[in-house]
């Protein structure tokens, strides 16, 4: 075991050199023996050479050796280890001692992508319920009243108030024809999207002004004159009031409900167009209203407002 400070320093350098050689020459076992020899084994003694005996190989633990010799020996061993490592034919070095990283775990198998699932197309909108089937005479009456019934004709009639009134009046005695005509979607869309209807639907005062103006030849006067002679056809009036067009107007024109509840507007109509009030009192029209609850409720409110809350 080193006994002097010089020997202690030399021994420490040997330990450090051994650490450097662990990964190159497999000298880990040598390093452990060196550490054990420092802790328990006595320092080796140099025996005198015997005459005739072969000289012994110098040891790295020989304290009598100079530091330069020890360093040269360690360097030579390191170079020898590198040569063996570089030589493909050389034997593999002894496994180094210490931490060995465990092999990285294999990446989990990625399952193949599932087949692309496309969302099911939305269900098609239900087709409109077919209207009543017309007889040959009813179909002929519809064509005659409209100039040849079809989608384009229906849209044109719906967008033009006078044409619509005249066509309806001509077929009032055919309730099924009225139902087909005023139930056509293109006709309803054209009617509701026209500027004149939109203005009356959005403004109660505009609607009251329309019903009060009897001087406009294509206004309420045209409607009243057309339906005046048809008041005897209860079934025809019921078909008009119960049509899809009438229900669409009652549900989407907020001005109707607001106007009939306004006493000032009701008074304006009564003073300027008393004939309109007389038509509303027609027994056939009242009976026809029973087939149209929306219209019946609105007319009831109108009469209630006109009489100051009394029917």
PDB file of C-alpha atoms in Angstrom:
ATOM      1  CA  UNK A   1       0.000   0.000   0.000  1.00  0.00           C
ATOM      2  CA  UNK A   2       1.518   3.471  -0.863  1.00  0.00           C
ATOM      3  CA  UNK A   3       3.279   4.954   2.108  1.00  0.00           C
ATOM      4  CA  UNK A   4       4.383   8.362   0.929  1.00  0.00           C
ATOM      5  CA  UNK A   5       2.532  11.337  -0.608  1.00  0.00           C
ATOM      6  CA  UNK A   6       4.388  10.781  -3.876  1.00  0.00           C
ATOM      7  CA  UNK A   7       3.295   7.177  -3.955  1.00  0.00           C
ATOM      8  CA  UNK A   8      -0.295   8.209  -3.090  1.00  0.00           C
ATOM      9  CA  UNK A   9      -0.418  10.684  -6.002  1.00  0.00           C
ATOM     10  CA  UNK A  10       1.012   8.118  -8.369  1.00  0.00           C
ATOM     11  CA  UNK A  11      -1.526   5.578  -7.225  1.00  0.00           C
ATOM     12  CA  UNK A  12      -4.414   8.015  -7.776  1.00  0.00           C
ATOM     13  CA  UNK A  13      -3.234   8.715 -11.305  1.00  0.00           C
ATOM     14  CA  UNK A  14      -3.169   4.992 -11.927  1.00  0.00           C
ATOM     15  CA  UNK A  15      -6.787   4.754 -10.745  1.00  0.00           C
ATOM     16  CA  UNK A  16      -7.859   7.549 -13.113  1.00  0.00           C
ATOM     17  CA  UNK A  17      -5.995   5.953 -15.980  1.00  0.00           C
ATOM     18  CA  UNK A  18      -7.753   2.692 -15.211  1.00  0.00           C
ATOM     19  CA  UNK A  19     -11.112   4.444 -15.460  1.00  0.00           C
ATOM     20  CA  UNK A  20     -10.166   5.774 -18.895  1.00  0.00           C
ATOM     21  CA  UNK A  21      -9.193   2.308 -20.078  1.00  0.00           C
ATOM     22  CA  UNK A  22     -12.407   0.624 -18.872  1.00  0.00           C
ATOM     23  CA  UNK A  23     -14.334   1.375 -22.048  1.00  0.00           C
ATOM     24  CA  UNK A  24     -11.434   0.696 -24.406  1.00  0.00           C
ATOM     25  CA  UNK A  25      -9.664  -2.481 -23.305  1.00  0.00           C
ATOM     26  CA  UNK A  26     -12.099  -4.146 -20.931  1.00  0.00           C
ATOM     27  CA  UNK A  27      -9.847  -3.311 -17.987  1.00  0.00           C
ATOM     28  CA  UNK A  28     -12.724  -2.996 -15.522  1.00  0.00           C
ATOM     29  CA  UNK A  29     -11.600  -6.109 -13.710  1.00  0.00           C
ATOM     30  CA  UNK A  30      -8.086  -4.691 -13.393  1.00  0.00           C
ATOM     31  CA  UNK A  31      -9.535  -1.489 -11.916  1.00  0.00           C
ATOM     32  CA  UNK A  32     -11.481  -3.431  -9.289  1.00  0.00           C
ATOM     33  CA  UNK A  33      -8.405  -5.424  -8.327  1.00  0.00           C
ATOM     34  CA  UNK A  34      -6.492  -2.176  -8.025  1.00  0.00           C
ATOM     35  CA  UNK A  35      -9.130  -0.748  -5.690  1.00  0.00           C
ATOM     36  CA  UNK A  36      -9.171  -3.928  -3.608  1.00  0.00           C
ATOM     37  CA  UNK A  37      -5.414  -4.025  -3.412  1.00  0.00           C
ATOM     38  CA  UNK A  38      -5.444  -0.486  -2.054  1.00  0.00           C
ATOM     39  CA  UNK A  39      -7.931  -1.308   0.665  1.00  0.00           C
ATOM     40  CA  UNK A  40      -6.624  -4.642   1.991  1.00  0.00           C
ATOM     41  CA  UNK A  41      -3.721  -6.184   0.139  1.00  0.00           C
ATOM     42  CA  UNK A  42      -0.210  -5.266   1.323  1.00  0.00           C
ATOM     43  CA  UNK A  43       2.030  -3.431  -1.047  1.00  0.00           C
ATOM     44  CA  UNK A  44       3.972  -5.872  -3.217  1.00  0.00           C
ATOM     45  CA  UNK A  45       7.645  -6.236  -2.358  1.00  0.00           C
ATOM     46  CA  UNK A  46      10.318  -6.231  -5.026  1.00  0.00           C
ATOM     47  CA  UNK A  47      12.337  -9.449  -4.791  1.00  0.00           C
ATOM     48  CA  UNK A  48      15.989  -9.386  -5.803  1.00  0.00           C
ATOM     49  CA  UNK A  49      16.748 -11.152  -8.979  1.00  0.00           C
ATOM     50  CA  UNK A  50      18.124 -14.625  -8.708  1.00  0.00           C
ATOM     51  CA  UNK A  51      21.197 -15.529 -10.709  1.00  0.00           C
ATOM     52  CA  UNK A  52      20.278 -17.324 -13.860  1.00  0.00           C
ATOM     53  CA  UNK A  53      16.568 -16.595 -13.562  1.00  0.00           C
ATOM     54  CA  UNK A  54      14.711 -14.716 -16.208  1.00  0.00           C
ATOM     55  CA  UNK A  55      13.926 -11.139 -15.308  1.00  0.00           C
ATOM     56  CA  UNK A  56      10.392 -10.690 -13.959  1.00  0.00           C
ATOM     57  CA  UNK A  57       7.915  -8.423 -15.730  1.00  0.00           C
ATOM     58  CA  UNK A  58       7.684  -5.054 -14.027  1.00  0.00           C
ATOM     59  CA  UNK A  59       4.398  -4.432 -12.179  1.00  0.00           C
ATOM     60  CA  UNK A  60       2.322  -1.278 -12.216  1.00  0.00           C
ATOM     61  CA  UNK A  61       2.220  -1.520  -8.434  1.00  0.00           C
ATOM     62  CA  UNK A  62       5.992  -1.328  -8.119  1.00  0.00           C
ATOM     63  CA  UNK A  63       6.412   1.830  -6.043  1.00  0.00           C
ATOM     64  CA  UNK A  64      10.050   2.013  -6.953  1.00  0.00           C
ATOM     65  CA  UNK A  65       9.218   2.672 -10.585  1.00  0.00           C
ATOM     66  CA  UNK A  66       9.217   6.212 -11.784  1.00  0.00           C
ATOM     67  CA  UNK A  67       6.004   8.051 -12.686  1.00  0.00           C
ATOM     68  CA  UNK A  68       7.237   8.389 -16.262  1.00  0.00           C
ATOM     69  CA  UNK A  69       7.547   4.626 -16.626  1.00  0.00           C
ATOM     70  CA  UNK A  70       4.072   4.048 -15.221  1.00  0.00           C
ATOM     71  CA  UNK A  71       2.551   6.559 -17.601  1.00  0.00           C
ATOM     72  CA  UNK A  72       4.389   5.048 -20.594  1.00  0.00           C
ATOM     73  CA  UNK A  73       3.154   1.580 -19.696  1.00  0.00           C
ATOM     74  CA  UNK A  74      -0.457   2.716 -19.376  1.00  0.00           C
ATOM     75  CA  UNK A  75      -0.314   4.564 -22.702  1.00  0.00           C
ATOM     76  CA  UNK A  76       1.126   1.495 -24.388  1.00  0.00           C
ATOM     77  CA  UNK A  77      -1.699  -0.659 -23.047  1.00  0.00           C
ATOM     78  CA  UNK A  78      -4.303   1.836 -24.218  1.00  0.00           C
ATOM     79  CA  UNK A  79      -2.802   1.910 -27.711  1.00  0.00           C
ATOM     80  CA  UNK A  80      -2.786  -1.865 -27.785  1.00  0.00           C
ATOM     81  CA  UNK A  81      -6.455  -1.910 -26.824  1.00  0.00           C
ATOM     82  CA  UNK A  82      -7.378   0.482 -29.625  1.00  0.00           C
ATOM     83  CA  UNK A  83      -5.470  -1.594 -32.178  1.00  0.00           C
ATOM     84  CA  UNK A  84      -7.377  -4.679 -31.131  1.00  0.00           C
ATOM     85  CA  UNK A  85     -10.659  -2.839 -31.323  1.00  0.00           C
ATOM     86  CA  UNK A  86      -9.930  -1.524 -34.814  1.00  0.00           C
ATOM     87  CA  UNK A  87      -8.764  -4.914 -36.058  1.00  0.00           C
ATOM     88  CA  UNK A  88     -11.827  -6.756 -37.463  1.00  0.00           C
ATOM     89  CA  UNK A  89     -10.062 -10.081 -36.970  1.00  0.00           C
ATOM     90  CA  UNK A  90      -9.257  -9.485 -33.346  1.00  0.00           C
ATOM     91  CA  UNK A  91     -11.257 -11.091 -30.596  1.00  0.00           C
ATOM     92  CA  UNK A  92     -14.032  -9.037 -29.096  1.00  0.00           C
ATOM     93  CA  UNK A  93     -12.989  -7.213 -25.939  1.00  0.00           C
ATOM     94  CA  UNK A  94     -14.269  -8.417 -22.631  1.00  0.00           C
ATOM     95  CA  UNK A  95     -17.549  -6.858 -21.687  1.00  0.00           C
ATOM     96  CA  UNK A  96     -17.136  -3.685 -19.708  1.00  0.00           C
ATOM     97  CA  UNK A  97     -18.499  -3.564 -16.216  1.00  0.00           C
ATOM     98  CA  UNK A  98     -20.967  -0.952 -15.072  1.00  0.00           C
ATOM     99  CA  UNK A  99     -24.332   0.347 -16.356  1.00  0.00           C
ATOM    100  CA  UNK A 100     -25.639  -1.169 -19.542  1.00  0.00           C
ATOM    101  CA  UNK A 101     -28.615   0.623 -21.029  1.00  0.00           C
ATOM    102  CA  UNK A 102     -31.443  -1.735 -21.688  1.00  0.00           C
ATOM    103  CA  UNK A 103     -32.538  -1.934 -25.295  1.00  0.00           C
ATOM    104  CA  UNK A 104     -35.268   0.522 -26.171  1.00  0.00           C
ATOM    105  CA  UNK A 105     -38.678  -1.109 -26.159  1.00  0.00           C
ATOM    106  CA  UNK A 106     -40.071  -1.840 -29.541  1.00  0.00           C
ATOM    107  CA  UNK A 107     -42.525   0.735 -30.751  1.00  0.00           C
ATOM    108  CA  UNK A 108     -46.087  -0.478 -30.381  1.00  0.00           C
ATOM    109  CA  UNK A 109     -47.566  -1.683 -33.569  1.00  0.00           C
ATOM    110  CA  UNK A 110     -49.738   0.965 -35.087  1.00  0.00           C
ATOM    111  CA  UNK A 111     -52.972  -0.563 -36.250  1.00  0.00           C
ATOM    112  CA  UNK A 112     -53.796   0.149 -39.842  1.00  0.00           C
ATOM    113  CA  UNK A 113     -56.139   3.077 -40.243  1.00  0.00           C
ATOM    114  CA  UNK A 114     -59.725   2.075 -40.106  1.00  0.00           C
ATOM    115  CA  UNK A 115     -61.633   2.296 -43.274  1.00  0.00           C
ATOM    116  CA  UNK A 116     -62.777   5.825 -43.852  1.00  0.00           C
ATOM    117  CA  UNK A 117     -66.305   6.223 -42.709  1.00  0.00           C
ATOM    118  CA  UNK A 118     -68.288   8.726 -44.632  1.00  0.00           C
ATOM    119  CA  UNK A 119     -71.322  10.146 -42.904  1.00  0.00           C
ATOM    120  CA  UNK A 120     -74.549   8.938 -44.267  1.00  0.00           C
ATOM    121  CA  UNK A 121     -76.199  11.505 -46.509  1.00  0.00           C
ATOM    122  CA  UNK A 122     -79.028  13.394 -44.844  1.00  0.00           C
ATOM    123  CA  UNK A 123     -82.429  12.022 -45.569  1.00  0.00           C
ATOM    124  CA  UNK A 124     -84.100  13.631 -48.484  1.00  0.00           C
ATOM    125  CA  UNK A 125     -86.785  16.139 -47.706  1.00  0.00           C
ATOM    126  CA  UNK A 126     -90.173  14.539 -47.837  1.00  0.00           C
ATOM    127  CA  UNK A 127     -91.981  15.192 -51.029  1.00  0.00           C
ATOM    128  CA  UNK A 128     -94.959  17.480 -50.682  1.00  0.00           C
ATOM    129  CA  UNK A 129     -98.223  15.702 -50.241  1.00  0.00           C
ATOM    130  CA  UNK A 130     -99.944  15.394 -53.565  1.00  0.00           C
ATOM    131  CA  UNK A 131    -102.981  17.597 -54.033  1.00  0.00           C
ATOM    132  CA  UNK A 132    -106.407  16.308 -54.840  1.00  0.00           C
ATOM    133  CA  UNK A 133    -106.751  14.463 -58.097  1.00  0.00           C
ATOM    134  CA  UNK A 134    -108.662  16.557 -60.584  1.00  0.00           C
ATOM    135  CA  UNK A 135    -111.194  15.244 -63.011  1.00  0.00           C
ATOM    136  CA  UNK A 136    -110.964  16.003 -66.697  1.00  0.00           C
ATOM    137  CA  UNK A 137    -113.447  18.855 -66.419  1.00  0.00           C
ATOM    138  CA  UNK A 138    -111.667  20.313 -63.388  1.00  0.00           C
ATOM    139  CA  UNK A 139    -108.298  20.179 -65.145  1.00  0.00           C
ATOM    140  CA  UNK A 140    -109.828  21.908 -68.152  1.00  0.00           C
ATOM    141  CA  UNK A 141    -111.274  24.627 -65.885  1.00  0.00           C
ATOM    142  CA  UNK A 142    -107.843  25.167 -64.289  1.00  0.00           C
ATOM    143  CA  UNK A 143    -106.142  25.479 -67.673  1.00  0.00           C
ATOM    144  CA  UNK A 144    -108.808  27.853 -68.928  1.00  0.00           C
ATOM    145  CA  UNK A 145    -108.639  30.098 -65.845  1.00  0.00           C
ATOM    146  CA  UNK A 146    -104.841  30.364 -65.929  1.00  0.00           C
ATOM    147  CA  UNK A 147    -104.124  30.200 -69.639  1.00  0.00           C
ATOM    148  CA  UNK A 148    -102.447  26.789 -69.331  1.00  0.00           C
ATOM    149  CA  UNK A 149    -101.569  25.620 -65.808  1.00  0.00           C
ATOM    150  CA  UNK A 150     -97.918  24.893 -65.044  1.00  0.00           C
ATOM    151  CA  UNK A 151     -95.084  25.883 -62.716  1.00  0.00           C
ATOM    152  CA  UNK A 152     -94.112  29.011 -64.656  1.00  0.00           C
ATOM    153  CA  UNK A 153     -97.731  30.115 -64.887  1.00  0.00           C
ATOM    154  CA  UNK A 154     -98.239  29.478 -61.156  1.00  0.00           C
ATOM    155  CA  UNK A 155     -95.234  31.647 -60.262  1.00  0.00           C
ATOM    156  CA  UNK A 156     -96.370  34.445 -62.576  1.00  0.00           C
ATOM    157  CA  UNK A 157     -99.904  34.442 -61.163  1.00  0.00           C
ATOM    158  CA  UNK A 158     -98.644  34.430 -57.569  1.00  0.00           C
ATOM    159  CA  UNK A 159     -96.463  37.468 -58.191  1.00  0.00           C
ATOM    160  CA  UNK A 160     -99.320  39.485 -59.737  1.00  0.00           C
ATOM    161  CA  UNK A 161    -102.281  40.368 -57.506  1.00  0.00           C
ATOM    162  CA  UNK A 162    -104.879  41.104 -60.221  1.00  0.00           C
ATOM    163  CA  UNK A 163    -104.098  37.866 -62.095  1.00  0.00           C
ATOM    164  CA  UNK A 164    -104.438  35.845 -58.900  1.00  0.00           C
ATOM    165  CA  UNK A 165    -107.828  37.345 -57.992  1.00  0.00           C
ATOM    166  CA  UNK A 166    -109.237  36.824 -61.475  1.00  0.00           C
ATOM    167  CA  UNK A 167    -107.993  33.214 -61.684  1.00  0.00           C
ATOM    168  CA  UNK A 168    -109.435  32.293 -58.280  1.00  0.00           C
ATOM    169  CA  UNK A 169    -112.819  33.864 -59.008  1.00  0.00           C
ATOM    170  CA  UNK A 170    -113.098  31.845 -62.227  1.00  0.00           C
ATOM    171  CA  UNK A 171    -112.683  28.502 -60.441  1.00  0.00           C
ATOM    172  CA  UNK A 172    -114.607  29.151 -57.204  1.00  0.00           C
ATOM    173  CA  UNK A 173    -117.264  26.630 -58.158  1.00  0.00           C
ATOM    174  CA  UNK A 174    -114.523  23.965 -58.274  1.00  0.00           C
ATOM    175  CA  UNK A 175    -113.241  23.659 -54.682  1.00  0.00           C
ATOM    176  CA  UNK A 176    -110.623  21.049 -55.666  1.00  0.00           C
ATOM    177  CA  UNK A 177    -109.261  23.353 -58.338  1.00  0.00           C
ATOM    178  CA  UNK A 178    -109.009  26.184 -55.797  1.00  0.00           C
ATOM    179  CA  UNK A 179    -107.130  23.856 -53.451  1.00  0.00           C
ATOM    180  CA  UNK A 180    -104.676  22.850 -56.163  1.00  0.00           C
ATOM    181  CA  UNK A 181    -104.119  26.407 -57.339  1.00  0.00           C
ATOM    182  CA  UNK A 182    -103.658  28.052 -53.913  1.00  0.00           C
ATOM    183  CA  UNK A 183    -101.640  25.094 -52.631  1.00  0.00           C
ATOM    184  CA  UNK A 184     -98.940  25.358 -55.294  1.00  0.00           C
ATOM    185  CA  UNK A 185     -95.576  26.082 -53.653  1.00  0.00           C
ATOM    186  CA  UNK A 186     -94.275  28.228 -56.495  1.00  0.00           C
ATOM    187  CA  UNK A 187     -97.410  30.348 -56.421  1.00  0.00           C
ATOM    188  CA  UNK A 188     -97.182  30.796 -52.635  1.00  0.00           C
ATOM    189  CA  UNK A 189     -93.477  31.675 -52.733  1.00  0.00           C
ATOM    190  CA  UNK A 190     -94.014  34.219 -55.491  1.00  0.00           C
ATOM    191  CA  UNK A 191     -96.942  35.789 -53.640  1.00  0.00           C
ATOM    192  CA  UNK A 192     -95.166  36.068 -50.275  1.00  0.00           C
ATOM    193  CA  UNK A 193     -91.925  37.406 -51.763  1.00  0.00           C
ATOM    194  CA  UNK A 194     -93.543  40.205 -53.787  1.00  0.00           C
ATOM    195  CA  UNK A 195     -92.736  43.702 -52.533  1.00  0.00           C
ATOM    196  CA  UNK A 196     -96.394  44.737 -52.180  1.00  0.00           C
ATOM    197  CA  UNK A 197     -97.203  41.773 -49.917  1.00  0.00           C
ATOM    198  CA  UNK A 198     -94.043  42.169 -47.855  1.00  0.00           C
ATOM    199  CA  UNK A 199     -94.865  45.811 -47.234  1.00  0.00           C
ATOM    200  CA  UNK A 200     -98.399  44.985 -46.032  1.00  0.00           C
ATOM    201  CA  UNK A 201     -97.151  42.049 -43.931  1.00  0.00           C
ATOM    202  CA  UNK A 202     -94.586  44.153 -42.091  1.00  0.00           C
ATOM    203  CA  UNK A 203     -96.677  47.297 -41.477  1.00  0.00           C
ATOM    204  CA  UNK A 204    -100.170  47.262 -39.891  1.00  0.00           C
ATOM    205  CA  UNK A 205    -100.743  50.806 -41.123  1.00  0.00           C
ATOM    206  CA  UNK A 206     -99.852  49.856 -44.706  1.00  0.00           C
ATOM    207  CA  UNK A 207    -102.383  47.014 -44.527  1.00  0.00           C
ATOM    208  CA  UNK A 208    -105.058  49.328 -43.103  1.00  0.00           C
ATOM    209  CA  UNK A 209    -104.378  51.868 -45.851  1.00  0.00           C
ATOM    210  CA  UNK A 210    -104.773  49.143 -48.502  1.00  0.00           C
ATOM    211  CA  UNK A 211    -108.142  48.046 -47.111  1.00  0.00           C
ATOM    212  CA  UNK A 212    -109.296  51.666 -46.820  1.00  0.00           C
ATOM    213  CA  UNK A 213    -108.400  52.797 -50.340  1.00  0.00           C
ATOM    214  CA  UNK A 214    -111.324  52.026 -52.646  1.00  0.00           C
ATOM    215  CA  UNK A 215    -110.050  54.292 -55.407  1.00  0.00           C
ATOM    216  CA  UNK A 216    -107.162  52.070 -56.446  1.00  0.00           C
ATOM    217  CA  UNK A 217    -108.510  49.989 -59.389  1.00  0.00           C
ATOM    218  CA  UNK A 218    -106.083  47.133 -58.722  1.00  0.00           C
ATOM    219  CA  UNK A 219    -106.326  47.311 -54.938  1.00  0.00           C
ATOM    220  CA  UNK A 220    -108.966  46.114 -52.521  1.00  0.00           C
ATOM    221  CA  UNK A 221    -111.713  47.295 -54.906  1.00  0.00           C
ATOM    222  CA  UNK A 222    -110.671  44.623 -57.432  1.00  0.00           C
ATOM    223  CA  UNK A 223    -110.780  41.954 -54.757  1.00  0.00           C
ATOM    224  CA  UNK A 224    -114.196  43.003 -53.482  1.00  0.00           C
ATOM    225  CA  UNK A 225    -115.759  43.256 -56.926  1.00  0.00           C
ATOM    226  CA  UNK A 226    -114.404  39.843 -57.878  1.00  0.00           C
ATOM    227  CA  UNK A 227    -115.622  38.042 -54.764  1.00  0.00           C
ATOM    228  CA  UNK A 228    -118.895  39.948 -54.473  1.00  0.00           C
ATOM    229  CA  UNK A 229    -120.579  37.695 -57.023  1.00  0.00           C
ATOM    230  CA  UNK A 230    -119.003  34.581 -55.498  1.00  0.00           C
ATOM    231  CA  UNK A 231    -120.424  34.978 -52.023  1.00  0.00           C
ATOM    232  CA  UNK A 232    -123.093  32.438 -52.869  1.00  0.00           C
ATOM    233  CA  UNK A 233    -120.455  29.674 -53.225  1.00  0.00           C
ATOM    234  CA  UNK A 234    -119.882  28.572 -49.660  1.00  0.00           C
ATOM    235  CA  UNK A 235    -117.678  25.629 -50.699  1.00  0.00           C
ATOM    236  CA  UNK A 236    -115.568  27.835 -52.948  1.00  0.00           C
ATOM    237  CA  UNK A 237    -115.079  30.431 -50.182  1.00  0.00           C
ATOM    238  CA  UNK A 238    -114.222  27.646 -47.755  1.00  0.00           C
ATOM    239  CA  UNK A 239    -111.577  26.361 -50.183  1.00  0.00           C
ATOM    240  CA  UNK A 240    -110.022  29.845 -50.372  1.00  0.00           C
ATOM    241  CA  UNK A 241    -110.000  30.424 -46.599  1.00  0.00           C
ATOM    242  CA  UNK A 242    -108.718  26.900 -45.910  1.00  0.00           C
ATOM    243  CA  UNK A 243    -105.977  26.973 -48.552  1.00  0.00           C
ATOM    244  CA  UNK A 244    -102.246  26.798 -47.883  1.00  0.00           C
ATOM    245  CA  UNK A 245    -101.865  30.314 -49.231  1.00  0.00           C
ATOM    246  CA  UNK A 246    -104.299  31.766 -46.684  1.00  0.00           C
ATOM    247  CA  UNK A 247    -102.703  29.890 -43.758  1.00  0.00           C
ATOM    248  CA  UNK A 248     -99.247  31.062 -44.877  1.00  0.00           C
ATOM    249  CA  UNK A 249    -100.420  34.672 -44.885  1.00  0.00           C
ATOM    250  CA  UNK A 250    -102.033  34.371 -41.442  1.00  0.00           C
ATOM    251  CA  UNK A 251     -98.932  32.746 -39.935  1.00  0.00           C
ATOM    252  CA  UNK A 252     -96.301  35.029 -41.469  1.00  0.00           C
ATOM    253  CA  UNK A 253     -97.976  38.442 -41.634  1.00  0.00           C
ATOM    254  CA  UNK A 254     -97.801  39.868 -38.122  1.00  0.00           C
ATOM    255  CA  UNK A 255     -99.483  43.046 -39.343  1.00  0.00           C
ATOM    256  CA  UNK A 256    -102.839  41.252 -39.653  1.00  0.00           C
ATOM    257  CA  UNK A 257    -103.140  40.492 -35.946  1.00  0.00           C
ATOM    258  CA  UNK A 258    -101.813  43.911 -34.956  1.00  0.00           C
ATOM    259  CA  UNK A 259    -104.236  45.739 -37.243  1.00  0.00           C
ATOM    260  CA  UNK A 260    -107.430  44.000 -36.114  1.00  0.00           C
ATOM    261  CA  UNK A 261    -106.591  44.780 -32.484  1.00  0.00           C
ATOM    262  CA  UNK A 262    -106.018  48.474 -33.172  1.00  0.00           C
ATOM    263  CA  UNK A 263    -109.313  50.428 -32.750  1.00  0.00           C
ATOM    264  CA  UNK A 264    -108.053  53.411 -34.725  1.00  0.00           C
ATOM    265  CA  UNK A 265    -107.176  51.290 -37.754  1.00  0.00           C
ATOM    266  CA  UNK A 266    -110.467  49.376 -37.588  1.00  0.00           C
ATOM    267  CA  UNK A 267    -112.321  52.689 -37.483  1.00  0.00           C
ATOM    268  CA  UNK A 268    -110.326  53.930 -40.484  1.00  0.00           C
ATOM    269  CA  UNK A 269    -111.385  50.880 -42.545  1.00  0.00           C
ATOM    270  CA  UNK A 270    -115.021  51.085 -41.428  1.00  0.00           C
ATOM    271  CA  UNK A 271    -115.314  54.759 -42.374  1.00  0.00           C
ATOM    272  CA  UNK A 272    -113.556  54.516 -45.749  1.00  0.00           C
ATOM    273  CA  UNK A 273    -114.684  51.064 -46.907  1.00  0.00           C
ATOM    274  CA  UNK A 274    -118.014  50.052 -45.319  1.00  0.00           C
ATOM    275  CA  UNK A 275    -118.522  47.461 -48.076  1.00  0.00           C
ATOM    276  CA  UNK A 276    -115.641  45.433 -46.678  1.00  0.00           C
ATOM    277  CA  UNK A 277    -117.438  45.210 -43.348  1.00  0.00           C
ATOM    278  CA  UNK A 278    -120.628  44.137 -45.060  1.00  0.00           C
ATOM    279  CA  UNK A 279    -118.798  41.331 -46.843  1.00  0.00           C
ATOM    280  CA  UNK A 280    -117.427  40.085 -43.538  1.00  0.00           C
ATOM    281  CA  UNK A 281    -120.957  39.782 -42.221  1.00  0.00           C
ATOM    282  CA  UNK A 282    -122.091  37.559 -45.119  1.00  0.00           C
ATOM    283  CA  UNK A 283    -123.513  34.285 -43.719  1.00  0.00           C
ATOM    284  CA  UNK A 284    -121.826  32.146 -46.384  1.00  0.00           C
ATOM    285  CA  UNK A 285    -118.474  33.706 -45.578  1.00  0.00           C
ATOM    286  CA  UNK A 286    -118.996  33.165 -41.858  1.00  0.00           C
ATOM    287  CA  UNK A 287    -119.854  29.501 -42.446  1.00  0.00           C
ATOM    288  CA  UNK A 288    -116.839  29.123 -44.713  1.00  0.00           C
ATOM    289  CA  UNK A 289    -114.629  30.470 -41.930  1.00  0.00           C
ATOM    290  CA  UNK A 290    -115.424  27.427 -39.823  1.00  0.00           C
ATOM    291  CA  UNK A 291    -113.064  25.483 -42.103  1.00  0.00           C
ATOM    292  CA  UNK A 292    -110.267  27.981 -41.451  1.00  0.00           C
ATOM    293  CA  UNK A 293    -109.643  28.442 -37.689  1.00  0.00           C
ATOM    294  CA  UNK A 294    -106.859  30.983 -38.239  1.00  0.00           C
ATOM    295  CA  UNK A 295    -109.112  33.205 -40.318  1.00  0.00           C
ATOM    296  CA  UNK A 296    -112.033  32.714 -37.940  1.00  0.00           C
ATOM    297  CA  UNK A 297    -109.957  33.897 -34.994  1.00  0.00           C
ATOM    298  CA  UNK A 298    -108.701  36.947 -36.857  1.00  0.00           C
ATOM    299  CA  UNK A 299    -112.155  37.999 -38.059  1.00  0.00           C
ATOM    300  CA  UNK A 300    -113.474  37.489 -34.543  1.00  0.00           C
ATOM    301  CA  UNK A 301    -110.846  39.875 -33.186  1.00  0.00           C
ATOM    302  CA  UNK A 302    -111.762  42.375 -35.913  1.00  0.00           C
ATOM    303  CA  UNK A 303    -115.439  42.280 -35.008  1.00  0.00           C
ATOM    304  CA  UNK A 304    -114.629  42.492 -31.310  1.00  0.00           C
ATOM    305  CA  UNK A 305    -112.514  45.592 -31.826  1.00  0.00           C
ATOM    306  CA  UNK A 306    -115.169  47.186 -34.046  1.00  0.00           C
ATOM    307  CA  UNK A 307    -117.896  46.744 -31.450  1.00  0.00           C
ATOM    308  CA  UNK A 308    -115.801  47.836 -28.496  1.00  0.00           C
ATOM    309  CA  UNK A 309    -115.312  44.354 -27.097  1.00  0.00           C
ATOM    310  CA  UNK A 310    -118.827  43.101 -27.805  1.00  0.00           C
ATOM    311  CA  UNK A 311    -119.634  40.533 -30.475  1.00  0.00           C
TER     312      UNK A 311
END
